[in-house]
Every structure is written in C-alpha cells, then in structure tokens.
Short mmCIF file of C-alpha atoms and ligand atoms in Angstrom, two decimals:
data_model
loop_
_atom_site.label_atom_id
_atom_site.label_comp_id
_atom_site.label_asym_id
_atom_site.label_seq_id
_atom_site.Cartn_x
_atom_site.Cartn_y
_atom_site.Cartn_z
CA UNK A 1 -39.80 46.80 164.82
CA UNK A 2 -39.41 49.19 161.92
CA UNK A 3 -36.98 52.11 162.03
CA UNK A 4 -38.40 55.66 162.40
CA UNK A 5 -37.39 56.42 158.78
CA UNK A 6 -39.14 53.32 157.50
CA UNK A 7 -41.70 54.06 154.75
CA UNK A 8 -43.87 51.33 156.29
CA UNK A 9 -43.85 53.07 159.64
CA UNK A 10 -44.33 56.52 158.05
CA UNK A 11 -47.47 55.26 156.29
CA UNK A 12 -48.75 53.80 159.57
CA UNK A 13 -48.26 57.18 161.28
CA UNK A 14 -50.08 59.02 158.48
CA UNK A 15 -53.07 56.68 158.52
CA UNK A 16 -53.53 56.37 162.26
CA UNK A 17 -53.06 59.78 163.83
CA UNK A 18 -56.07 59.42 166.17
CA UNK A 19 -54.81 56.07 167.46
CA UNK A 20 -51.45 57.70 168.14
CA UNK A 21 -53.14 60.47 170.14
CA UNK A 22 -55.32 57.95 172.00
CA UNK A 23 -52.24 55.96 172.93
CA UNK A 24 -50.46 59.07 174.22
CA UNK A 25 -53.43 59.67 176.53
CA UNK A 26 -53.57 55.96 177.44
CA UNK A 27 -49.94 56.07 178.55
CA UNK A 28 -50.95 58.63 181.11
CA UNK A 29 -53.97 56.71 182.39
CA UNK A 30 -53.09 53.05 181.97
CA UNK A 31 -49.75 51.51 182.96
CA UNK A 32 -47.89 50.86 179.73
CA UNK A 33 -50.82 52.46 177.91
CA UNK A 34 -52.82 49.24 177.84
CA UNK A 35 -54.86 46.78 179.89
CA UNK A 36 -53.47 43.83 178.03
CA UNK A 37 -49.92 43.14 176.88
CA UNK A 38 -51.18 41.21 173.84
CA UNK A 39 -53.05 44.37 172.79
CA UNK A 40 -49.88 46.43 172.58
CA UNK A 41 -47.32 46.73 169.82
CA UNK A 42 -44.76 49.32 168.85
CA UNK A 43 -44.88 52.14 167.92
CA UNK A 44 -48.47 52.24 169.32
CA UNK A 45 -51.50 50.00 169.02
CA UNK A 46 -54.58 50.83 167.02
CA UNK A 47 -57.65 51.95 168.90
CA UNK A 48 -60.67 50.38 167.28
CA UNK A 49 -64.09 52.00 167.20
CA UNK A 50 -66.18 49.09 165.97
CA UNK A 51 -66.17 45.61 164.52
CA UNK A 52 -68.65 43.81 162.31
CA UNK A 53 -68.41 40.46 160.54
CA UNK A 54 -64.89 40.00 159.22
CA UNK A 55 -63.90 43.65 159.70
CA UNK A 56 -62.56 46.06 162.31
CA UNK A 57 -62.73 49.86 161.98
CA UNK A 58 -60.25 52.06 163.82
CA UNK A 59 -60.95 55.55 165.21
CA UNK A 60 -59.34 57.12 162.11
CA UNK A 61 -61.94 55.31 159.99
CA UNK A 62 -59.56 52.74 158.47
CA UNK A 63 -61.05 49.29 157.85
CA UNK A 64 -59.19 46.01 158.41
CA UNK A 65 -59.89 42.34 157.85
CA UNK A 66 -59.65 40.87 161.33
CA UNK A 67 -57.28 37.95 160.94
CA UNK A 68 -56.74 37.27 164.62
CA UNK A 69 -60.34 37.49 165.87
CA UNK A 70 -59.43 38.40 169.43
CA UNK A 71 -56.83 35.67 169.58
CA UNK A 72 -59.24 32.99 168.29
CA UNK A 73 -62.16 33.86 170.60
CA UNK A 74 -64.37 35.44 167.90
CA UNK A 75 -64.90 32.22 165.98
CA UNK A 76 -67.93 33.67 164.19
CA UNK A 77 -66.42 37.09 163.56
CA UNK A 78 -67.83 40.24 165.13
CA UNK A 79 -71.40 41.17 166.04
CA UNK A 80 -72.56 37.77 164.80
CA UNK A 81 -76.32 38.41 164.36
CA UNK A 82 -77.63 35.32 166.26
CA UNK A 83 -75.41 36.22 169.23
CA UNK A 84 -76.29 39.92 169.10
CA UNK A 85 -79.99 39.06 169.15
CA UNK A 86 -79.68 36.55 172.01
CA UNK A 87 -77.57 38.95 174.09
CA UNK A 88 -80.01 41.79 173.45
CA UNK A 89 -82.87 39.62 174.71
CA UNK A 90 -80.91 38.38 177.70
CA UNK A 91 -79.80 41.91 178.64
CA UNK A 92 -83.45 42.94 178.83
CA UNK A 93 -84.14 39.95 181.09
CA UNK A 94 -81.20 40.64 183.41
CA UNK A 95 -77.48 40.15 183.20
CA UNK A 96 -76.52 38.46 186.45
CA UNK A 97 -77.82 37.24 189.79
CA UNK A 98 -76.51 35.16 192.67
CA UNK A 99 -78.46 32.05 191.75
CA UNK A 100 -78.63 29.68 188.82
CA UNK A 101 -79.80 30.20 185.23
CA UNK A 102 -80.92 27.73 182.59
CA UNK A 103 -78.44 28.98 180.00
CA UNK A 104 -75.51 27.55 181.97
CA UNK A 105 -77.17 24.15 181.97
CA UNK A 106 -77.65 24.31 178.22
CA UNK A 107 -74.03 25.29 177.61
CA UNK A 108 -72.72 22.65 180.05
CA UNK A 109 -74.87 20.04 178.31
CA UNK A 110 -73.54 20.99 174.89
CA UNK A 111 -69.94 20.81 176.13
CA UNK A 112 -70.33 17.47 177.89
CA UNK A 113 -72.17 16.01 174.88
CA UNK A 114 -69.27 16.94 172.64
CA UNK A 115 -66.38 16.00 174.92
CA UNK A 116 -66.61 12.53 176.39
CA UNK A 117 -63.99 13.02 179.15
CA UNK A 118 -66.19 15.70 180.72
CA UNK A 119 -69.14 14.76 182.94
CA UNK A 120 -69.35 18.20 184.51
CA UNK A 121 -68.21 21.77 183.95
CA UNK A 122 -67.35 24.58 186.38
CA UNK A 123 -67.48 28.01 184.69
CA UNK A 124 -65.06 30.89 185.28
CA UNK A 125 -64.53 34.27 183.60
CA UNK A 126 -61.33 33.60 181.68
CA UNK A 127 -58.98 30.87 180.57
CA UNK A 128 -56.51 32.23 183.11
CA UNK A 129 -58.98 31.61 185.93
CA UNK A 130 -59.66 28.14 184.52
CA UNK A 131 -55.92 27.40 184.71
CA UNK A 132 -55.71 28.67 188.29
CA UNK A 133 -58.74 26.59 189.24
CA UNK A 134 -57.40 23.45 187.55
CA UNK A 135 -54.14 23.85 189.48
CA UNK A 136 -56.04 24.37 192.74
CA UNK A 137 -58.09 21.23 192.09
CA UNK A 138 -54.96 19.23 191.32
CA UNK A 139 -53.17 20.44 194.47
CA UNK A 140 -56.18 19.60 196.61
CA UNK A 141 -56.71 16.16 195.04
CA UNK A 142 -53.04 15.09 195.12
CA UNK A 143 -51.71 17.07 198.09
CA UNK A 144 -48.69 17.95 195.95
CA UNK A 145 -47.34 21.49 195.35
CA UNK A 146 -45.95 21.75 191.79
CA UNK A 147 -46.94 21.75 188.15
CA UNK A 148 -45.18 20.58 185.03
CA UNK A 149 -45.83 22.31 181.72
CA UNK A 150 -44.20 22.67 178.33
CA UNK A 151 -41.49 25.27 177.89
CA UNK A 152 -43.19 28.07 175.87
CA UNK A 153 -46.64 26.63 176.62
CA UNK A 154 -49.32 29.11 177.66
CA UNK A 155 -52.07 28.54 180.20
CA UNK A 156 -52.91 32.08 181.19
CA UNK A 157 -51.62 35.21 182.83
CA UNK A 158 -50.78 33.72 186.22
CA UNK A 159 -47.22 33.87 187.47
CA UNK A 160 -46.97 30.08 187.81
CA UNK A 161 -47.78 29.69 184.10
CA UNK A 162 -46.21 32.86 182.72
CA UNK A 163 -42.76 31.93 183.88
CA UNK A 164 -43.08 28.75 181.79
CA UNK A 165 -44.44 30.56 178.75
CA UNK A 166 -41.22 32.59 178.68
CA UNK A 167 -39.16 29.42 179.13
CA UNK A 168 -38.17 29.78 182.81
CA UNK A 169 -38.77 27.39 185.67
CA UNK A 170 -40.17 28.87 188.90
CA UNK A 171 -40.63 27.85 192.52
CA UNK A 172 -43.62 25.65 191.61
CA UNK A 173 -43.19 25.44 187.84
CA UNK A 174 -41.21 22.65 186.21
CA UNK A 175 -40.64 22.63 182.46
CA UNK A 176 -40.05 20.07 179.75
CA UNK A 177 -39.68 20.36 175.99
CA UNK A 178 -42.83 20.22 173.86
CA UNK A 179 -43.03 17.16 171.59
CA UNK A 180 -40.21 15.49 173.57
CA UNK A 181 -41.86 12.65 175.46
CA UNK A 182 -38.60 11.36 176.95
CA UNK A 183 -38.00 14.77 178.52
CA UNK A 184 -41.44 14.85 180.14
CA UNK A 185 -40.95 11.27 181.37
CA UNK A 186 -37.58 12.19 182.84
CA UNK A 187 -38.96 15.17 184.78
CA UNK A 188 -41.88 13.07 186.01
CA UNK A 189 -39.50 10.30 187.10
CA UNK A 190 -37.33 12.78 189.02
CA UNK A 191 -40.02 15.05 190.51
CA UNK A 192 -43.22 12.98 190.20
CA UNK A 193 -43.95 12.96 193.93
CA UNK A 194 -44.11 16.76 193.92
CA UNK A 195 -46.14 17.21 190.75
CA UNK A 196 -49.86 17.82 191.21
CA UNK A 197 -50.63 18.36 187.54
CA UNK A 198 -49.16 18.23 184.08
CA UNK A 199 -50.61 20.98 181.88
CA UNK A 200 -50.43 20.63 178.14
CA UNK A 201 -51.86 22.35 175.08
CA UNK A 202 -52.63 19.92 172.24
CA UNK A 203 -51.30 22.64 169.91
CA UNK A 204 -49.05 25.40 171.27
CA UNK A 205 -51.09 28.49 170.42
CA UNK A 206 -49.22 31.39 171.91
CA UNK A 207 -45.97 29.49 171.42
CA UNK A 208 -46.46 29.71 167.64
CA UNK A 209 -49.13 27.19 166.45
CA UNK A 210 -46.92 24.14 167.05
CA UNK A 211 -48.85 20.89 166.55
CA UNK A 212 -48.48 18.34 169.33
CA UNK A 213 -47.71 14.90 167.95
CA UNK A 214 -50.34 12.33 168.88
CA UNK A 215 -47.81 9.90 170.39
CA UNK A 216 -46.30 12.70 172.47
CA UNK A 217 -49.65 13.85 173.85
CA UNK A 218 -50.78 10.30 174.62
CA UNK A 219 -47.40 9.48 176.16
CA UNK A 220 -47.46 12.52 178.46
CA UNK A 221 -51.00 11.64 179.53
CA UNK A 222 -49.85 8.10 180.37
CA UNK A 223 -46.72 9.25 182.21
CA UNK A 224 -48.60 11.92 184.20
CA UNK A 225 -51.28 9.51 185.31
CA UNK A 226 -48.67 6.85 186.17
CA UNK A 227 -46.89 9.40 188.38
CA UNK A 228 -50.17 10.12 190.18
CA UNK A 229 -50.44 13.66 188.74
CA UNK A 230 -53.57 14.98 187.05
CA UNK A 231 -53.30 15.40 183.30
CA UNK A 232 -54.81 18.78 182.41
CA UNK A 233 -55.45 19.33 178.73
CA UNK A 234 -55.73 23.01 177.88
CA UNK A 235 -58.32 23.28 175.10
CA UNK A 236 -59.00 26.99 175.62
CA UNK A 237 -57.84 27.63 172.06
CA UNK A 238 -58.04 24.19 170.43
CA UNK A 239 -61.77 23.46 170.82
CA UNK A 240 -62.18 25.46 167.59
CA UNK A 241 -60.04 22.87 165.76
CA UNK A 242 -62.32 19.87 166.14
CA UNK A 243 -65.98 19.27 167.01
CA UNK A 244 -65.01 17.50 170.25
CA UNK A 245 -61.71 19.29 170.78
CA UNK A 246 -58.31 17.79 170.14
CA UNK A 247 -59.05 15.19 172.80
CA UNK A 248 -61.86 13.91 170.58
CA UNK A 249 -59.67 13.97 167.48
CA UNK A 250 -56.83 12.08 169.17
CA UNK A 251 -58.63 9.89 171.70
CA UNK A 252 -57.11 11.61 174.76
CA UNK A 253 -58.79 11.20 178.15
CA UNK A 254 -57.51 14.05 180.36
CA UNK A 255 -58.39 14.22 184.04
CA UNK A 256 -59.29 17.88 183.65
CA UNK A 257 -59.90 20.06 180.60
CA UNK A 258 -59.53 23.83 180.46
CA UNK A 259 -61.89 25.70 178.14
CA UNK A 260 -62.45 29.34 177.20
CA UNK A 261 -62.66 31.67 174.19
CA UNK A 262 -65.10 29.91 171.81
CA UNK A 263 -67.51 28.88 174.61
CA UNK A 264 -68.15 32.54 175.53
CA UNK A 265 -69.34 33.75 172.14
CA UNK A 266 -67.13 36.85 172.46
CA UNK A 267 -67.79 37.46 176.17
CA UNK A 268 -65.37 36.78 179.05
CA UNK A 269 -65.35 33.07 179.85
CA UNK A 270 -63.41 30.07 181.03
CA UNK A 271 -64.27 26.63 182.35
CA UNK A 272 -62.78 23.53 183.89
CA UNK A 273 -64.39 20.23 183.03
CA UNK A 274 -63.73 16.70 184.18
CA UNK A 275 -65.27 13.58 185.61
CA UNK A 276 -67.64 13.47 188.56
CA UNK A 277 -65.16 11.69 190.79
CA UNK A 278 -62.68 14.58 190.67
CA UNK A 279 -65.22 17.38 190.57
CA UNK A 280 -67.08 16.15 193.65
CA UNK A 281 -64.49 18.34 195.38
CA UNK A 282 -67.07 21.13 194.85
CA UNK A 283 -69.99 19.17 196.33
CA UNK A 284 -71.59 21.62 198.82
CA UNK A 285 -72.49 18.71 201.12
CA UNK A 286 -68.84 17.76 201.42
CA UNK A 287 -66.98 20.84 200.23
CA UNK A 288 -63.24 20.37 199.78
CA UNK A 289 -62.43 23.34 197.55
CA UNK A 290 -64.07 26.75 197.76
CA UNK A 291 -64.54 28.42 194.40
CA UNK A 292 -66.80 31.32 193.52
CA UNK A 293 -66.95 34.44 191.35
CA UNK A 294 -69.48 37.26 190.94
CA UNK A 295 -69.73 36.82 187.19
CA UNK A 296 -69.21 33.06 186.85
CA UNK A 297 -71.74 31.61 184.40
CA UNK A 298 -73.50 34.95 184.01
CA UNK A 299 -76.46 34.49 181.67
CA UNK A 300 -75.17 36.86 178.98
CA UNK A 301 -71.98 34.88 178.49
CA UNK A 302 -73.87 31.62 178.73
CA UNK A 303 -76.41 32.43 175.99
CA UNK A 304 -73.69 33.85 173.74
CA UNK A 305 -71.49 30.83 174.36
CA UNK A 306 -74.33 28.41 173.68
CA UNK A 307 -74.88 29.90 170.22
CA UNK A 308 -71.17 30.15 169.51
CA UNK A 309 -70.64 26.48 170.26
CA UNK A 310 -73.80 25.24 168.52
CA UNK A 311 -72.82 27.12 165.35
CA UNK A 312 -69.30 25.66 165.37
CA UNK A 313 -70.34 22.66 163.32
CA UNK A 314 -68.12 20.08 161.65
CA UNK A 315 -68.83 21.74 158.28
CA UNK A 316 -67.78 25.26 159.27
CA UNK A 317 -64.68 23.92 161.02
CA UNK A 318 -63.72 22.10 157.80
CA UNK A 319 -64.34 25.23 155.71
CA UNK A 320 -62.13 27.40 157.93
CA UNK A 321 -59.39 24.77 157.74
CA UNK A 322 -59.46 24.74 153.94
CA UNK A 323 -59.38 28.53 153.80
CA UNK A 324 -56.36 28.65 156.12
CA UNK A 325 -54.55 26.10 153.95
CA UNK A 326 -55.29 28.19 150.82
CA UNK A 327 -54.01 31.33 152.51
CA UNK A 328 -50.89 29.58 153.71
CA UNK A 329 -49.99 28.38 150.21
CA UNK A 330 -50.63 31.80 148.65
CA UNK A 331 -48.54 33.68 151.24
CA UNK A 332 -45.68 31.21 151.00
CA UNK A 333 -45.58 31.49 147.20
CA UNK A 334 -45.75 35.30 147.35
CA UNK A 335 -42.88 35.58 149.85
CA UNK A 336 -40.70 33.11 147.98
CA UNK A 337 -41.33 34.88 144.63
CA UNK A 338 -40.05 38.06 146.29
CA UNK A 339 -36.98 36.23 147.56
CA UNK A 340 -37.84 36.46 151.25
CA UNK A 341 -37.21 33.58 153.64
CA UNK A 342 -40.65 32.44 154.77
CA UNK A 343 -42.24 29.55 156.59
CA UNK A 344 -45.40 28.84 158.52
CA UNK A 345 -46.77 26.69 161.27
CA UNK A 346 -50.32 25.68 160.49
CA UNK A 347 -52.97 23.83 162.39
CA UNK A 348 -56.56 23.82 161.17
CA UNK A 349 -57.86 27.43 161.11
CA UNK A 350 -54.70 28.98 162.62
CA UNK A 351 -51.36 29.92 161.11
CA UNK A 352 -48.18 31.45 162.44
CA UNK A 353 -45.97 33.24 159.92
CA UNK A 354 -42.19 33.39 160.09
CA UNK A 355 -39.75 35.29 157.92
CA UNK A 356 -37.20 32.49 158.27
CA UNK A 357 -36.59 29.33 156.24
CA UNK A 358 -37.92 27.14 159.05
CA UNK A 359 -40.25 27.85 161.95
CA UNK A 360 -38.39 28.21 165.26
CA UNK A 361 -39.04 25.96 168.26
CA UNK A 362 -41.36 28.71 169.54
CA UNK A 363 -42.29 32.21 168.44
CA UNK A 364 -40.81 33.37 171.78
CA UNK A 365 -37.31 32.49 170.53
CA UNK A 366 -37.62 33.61 166.90
CA UNK A 367 -34.80 35.28 164.98
CA UNK A 368 -37.01 37.23 162.54
CA UNK A 369 -38.29 39.84 165.02
CA UNK A 370 -37.33 42.74 162.74
CA UNK A 371 -39.07 41.33 159.64
CA UNK A 372 -42.23 40.11 161.36
CA UNK A 373 -42.55 43.51 163.09
CA UNK A 374 -42.27 45.20 159.71
CA UNK A 375 -44.82 42.84 158.15
CA UNK A 376 -47.26 43.34 161.02
CA UNK A 377 -47.29 47.12 160.40
CA UNK A 378 -47.25 46.75 156.60
CA UNK A 379 -50.25 44.40 156.81
CA UNK A 380 -52.22 47.02 158.77
CA UNK A 381 -51.30 49.62 156.16
CA UNK A 382 -52.80 47.26 153.58
CA UNK A 383 -55.96 46.61 155.60
CA UNK A 384 -55.13 43.38 157.42
CA UNK A 385 -54.93 42.90 161.18
CA UNK A 386 -52.85 39.95 162.35
CA UNK A 387 -51.22 39.29 165.73
CA UNK A 388 -47.88 41.08 166.15
CA UNK A 389 -46.23 37.67 166.49
CA UNK A 390 -47.55 36.67 163.07
CA UNK A 391 -50.48 34.58 164.21
CA UNK A 392 -53.64 34.31 162.13
CA UNK A 393 -56.97 32.80 163.22
CA UNK A 394 -59.83 32.70 160.70
CA UNK A 395 -63.53 32.95 161.48
CA UNK A 396 -66.52 30.98 160.20
CA UNK A 397 -68.08 33.93 158.40
CA UNK A 398 -65.22 34.44 155.94
CA UNK A 399 -66.04 33.76 152.30
CA UNK A 400 -63.83 32.66 149.45
CA UNK A 401 -63.98 36.25 148.15
CA UNK A 402 -62.66 37.46 151.51
CA UNK A 403 -59.79 34.99 151.30
CA UNK A 404 -58.93 36.17 147.76
CA UNK A 405 -59.01 39.82 148.86
CA UNK A 406 -56.93 39.04 151.96
CA UNK A 407 -54.39 37.23 149.79
CA UNK A 408 -54.02 40.26 147.49
CA UNK A 409 -53.58 42.64 150.47
CA UNK A 410 -51.06 40.28 152.08
CA UNK A 411 -49.06 40.05 148.85
CA UNK A 412 -48.80 43.85 148.77
CA UNK A 413 -47.69 43.90 152.41
CA UNK A 414 -45.04 41.25 151.71
CA UNK A 415 -43.85 43.33 148.74
CA UNK A 416 -43.62 46.39 151.04
CA UNK A 417 -41.45 44.37 153.42
CA UNK A 418 -39.28 43.09 150.57
CA UNK A 419 -38.82 46.65 149.24
CA UNK A 420 -37.70 47.88 152.65
CA UNK A 421 -35.39 44.90 153.12
CA UNK A 422 -33.48 45.77 149.92
C1 PLP B 1 -54.13 27.80 175.57
C2 PLP B 1 -54.57 28.96 176.39
N1 PLP B 1 -54.81 28.79 177.69
C3 PLP B 1 -55.21 29.80 178.48
C4 PLP B 1 -55.39 31.06 177.96
C5 PLP B 1 -55.82 32.19 178.85
O1 PLP B 1 -57.11 32.58 178.54
P1 PLP B 1 -57.61 34.07 178.88
O2 PLP B 1 -56.90 35.00 177.99
O3 PLP B 1 -59.10 34.00 178.64
O4 PLP B 1 -57.30 34.30 180.32
C6 PLP B 1 -55.15 31.28 176.61
C7 PLP B 1 -55.30 32.64 176.03
O5 PLP B 1 -54.81 32.98 175.00
C8 PLP B 1 -54.74 30.21 175.80
O6 PLP B 1 -54.47 30.38 174.50
#
C-alpha cells in the first residue's frame, strides 16, 4: 500500500474522486464497502460505469485496459458482440423457468466433446458452488468426511476451501505442498481412510499462477485414486489455457472436474463434470444426492457460455499465449532497466508479477506487498487495470497494437514506482 503522501496515491485520488465518494457510501451500505473481497483494494476500489472490448470506464470517465478480465472469466473481453446479440435474443424469449432448455444441452455437448474424462455435466451458478457440489458428491460416494488440497490452492469461497487457500488446515481440510508429490503421498498414506476427495488446480491461479508439474499432477491423481479418494481437478480457471483443459494437455483423467468462468460467457456459472458411473448419484429414479438451484443452467448463461466456449479456439488460445509472453518479456526488461527487482510467474495467457528477484511459493506469502501495491495504483493512473495481487489475464480480442500500448503504459507505471522507491 502506498503512503498518504505518495505521489502515486495523490494522482489516484485526483483522478478518481467519484469512485472515492461511491466507496464512502458503499461502506455505509455494504459490509466492508463491497460484495466481493477480490473487488476491494486500498485506499478504495474503482467503481466502473461500463466496459467494452478491451476497456473499462470508471464513473469519473477514466478509461483502462482491462488486464484481469474479471479474474479470467471475460475471455473475449467485454460486451463481446456475438454474446450480446445472443443474450438479447434469449432475454426476449425468457430468462429462466423450472424445466429444461436446449441451450444447456448444447453447452454440455461442447464441454463433453472437448474433455474426454467428462460424460456428463451438472451446472451450478459459480465455481464455489461447483466445489461444494464436488465435495458433496465425493463424501456421498466414499462415505468419508475430509478433503485434501494444496496449501494456497483456491477452490472457491467456502470455509472448507478458504482455510486452505490461506495456508491453514481445518476440521475437514488437510493440506499438502503444491508440486511436492511426496508430501501429498504422505498425507494420503496417513489420512487416506478419511479423505473423500483430493482437490487440485493444474495451475495455481489465485495462489500466483504457479504451474503444476506434469509428474506431480499425475502422481497426485494416482495416489488419490489408490487411496480410494476421488481426484477432483479444478479447471474453473485453466480451461482457458488449452482447448480441452489442462487435463487434455497433460493426459489427466480426474474423477470429477470443476468448471466455471469461461463457460458462462461473462454470466454467473459453475459446473461439475465426470463419468456416468459417479454422476448416476443424481439419477432421479435412484436419487442419492439432492442438488438443485433456481438459476442452475438458466438459458441466458447457457447461450452466452456456448458462444464463449465455441469461440475459444486453438488459434485464439495460441495468440493470447504469445501476447502474454511478449508482455512478460517487455515488463521484465523495463523493471530491470530501472533497477527494480522483478520476476513473473507465467502460464499461457496469465501472468503474476512480483517485485522480487524470484517469485514466492505463493502470492499469499509474498514479501513485496508494498511495491506491488504501489504498482497496482500506478498502473491504474496510467490506464491499466490489473489484479491487486499483480495478476494479469489477457482476452482474445486484444490486438498487437493493444499489447504495444499496454507495454508503454506499464513502463511508465514501473518508472513511477521506481521514482517513489528512490
Ligand atoms: C480455480 C478456481 N476455483 C474456483 C473458483 C471459484 O469460482 P467463483 O468465483 O465463480 O465462485 C475460482 C475463482 O476464482 C478459481 O479460480
């Protein structure tokens, strides 16, 4: 966080007076002034008025390149015309009813065609709900009470998962170290009989874009299944990295897969997919697990998600990856030229920036809190919106010109940070 006298913070205050006022009112009406912890940062978050393509506009009229795209969910940027048109049409036809719709079949078909471990999909309204559902399925199938996840992994805003994302074990949450197969095997050997499911992200997203090594991921899958636990691969974020998710890229065969973000086309969504044998738990003729939700598979989300997924082709995924690599190189060179310690984690279209010589084990335990806080504000002053923790997620509609412009803005923001660090 920047000091009150900081020129970076003073500029932020000057540019964003209406957001400051809106936040003062929000503090009165919303606990903590927000509905979402990830949408808050000090001294106050921006209130946006609109978003289109690669840009956000705040209520003071400032324009920003959106470099986080609602934490990876807006894969095609904002107000993507094919989605806007489909949602407009669907809204006129009705937005929800307590029966089926064809759009959910089309989206489920697309997902199962892409991801071979999935025969069937059960839709929810968020990745968090997908995590809760996956855990419920695992408890019902195995009759066991606990879960094992990676320390600093993230599977949603549910107490059982949140405790692990901050690095603490809980009454039902056991932890092991990401990319340390022996540690996972040890916990499974000691507590296997209690563990219903092992949850794992193929790349730690919220933990700081940490790539899971293929041998580690395959080894945990093997050890989980050997211990009689379900292996739940959380692809809520990582489906954007590969046409058939990281499981397709690495040949993983999870028992259950969590999905979200990309498959909602910008609307609230989540899903759990798996094979028929496990998911027959929902068979109405022999119901073992009750699961419902007023907005599950609502047709608006389903049509938007169908377009979002169909337009996430191998070519656009490859283009985003190249753009992220270009940006990473440019930012690293700029920071080093200015004499700042700087490193990145990078996987496909996502980056996490660190003002330290090496990335930490997780962005939860970073030592550069002061500098990244300063850069986050400086970047907004220069017209770039990144996650407060330094995460960047590109979208498919960005052009090479955008990347060049973003690079120039980012260089100025890095220079602002360097000037204040002197
Ligand atoms: C890997 C992962 N799992 C689960 C979730 C939770 O999804 P949601 O925010 O839709 O509840 C997220 C959200 O960031 C995520 O990144």
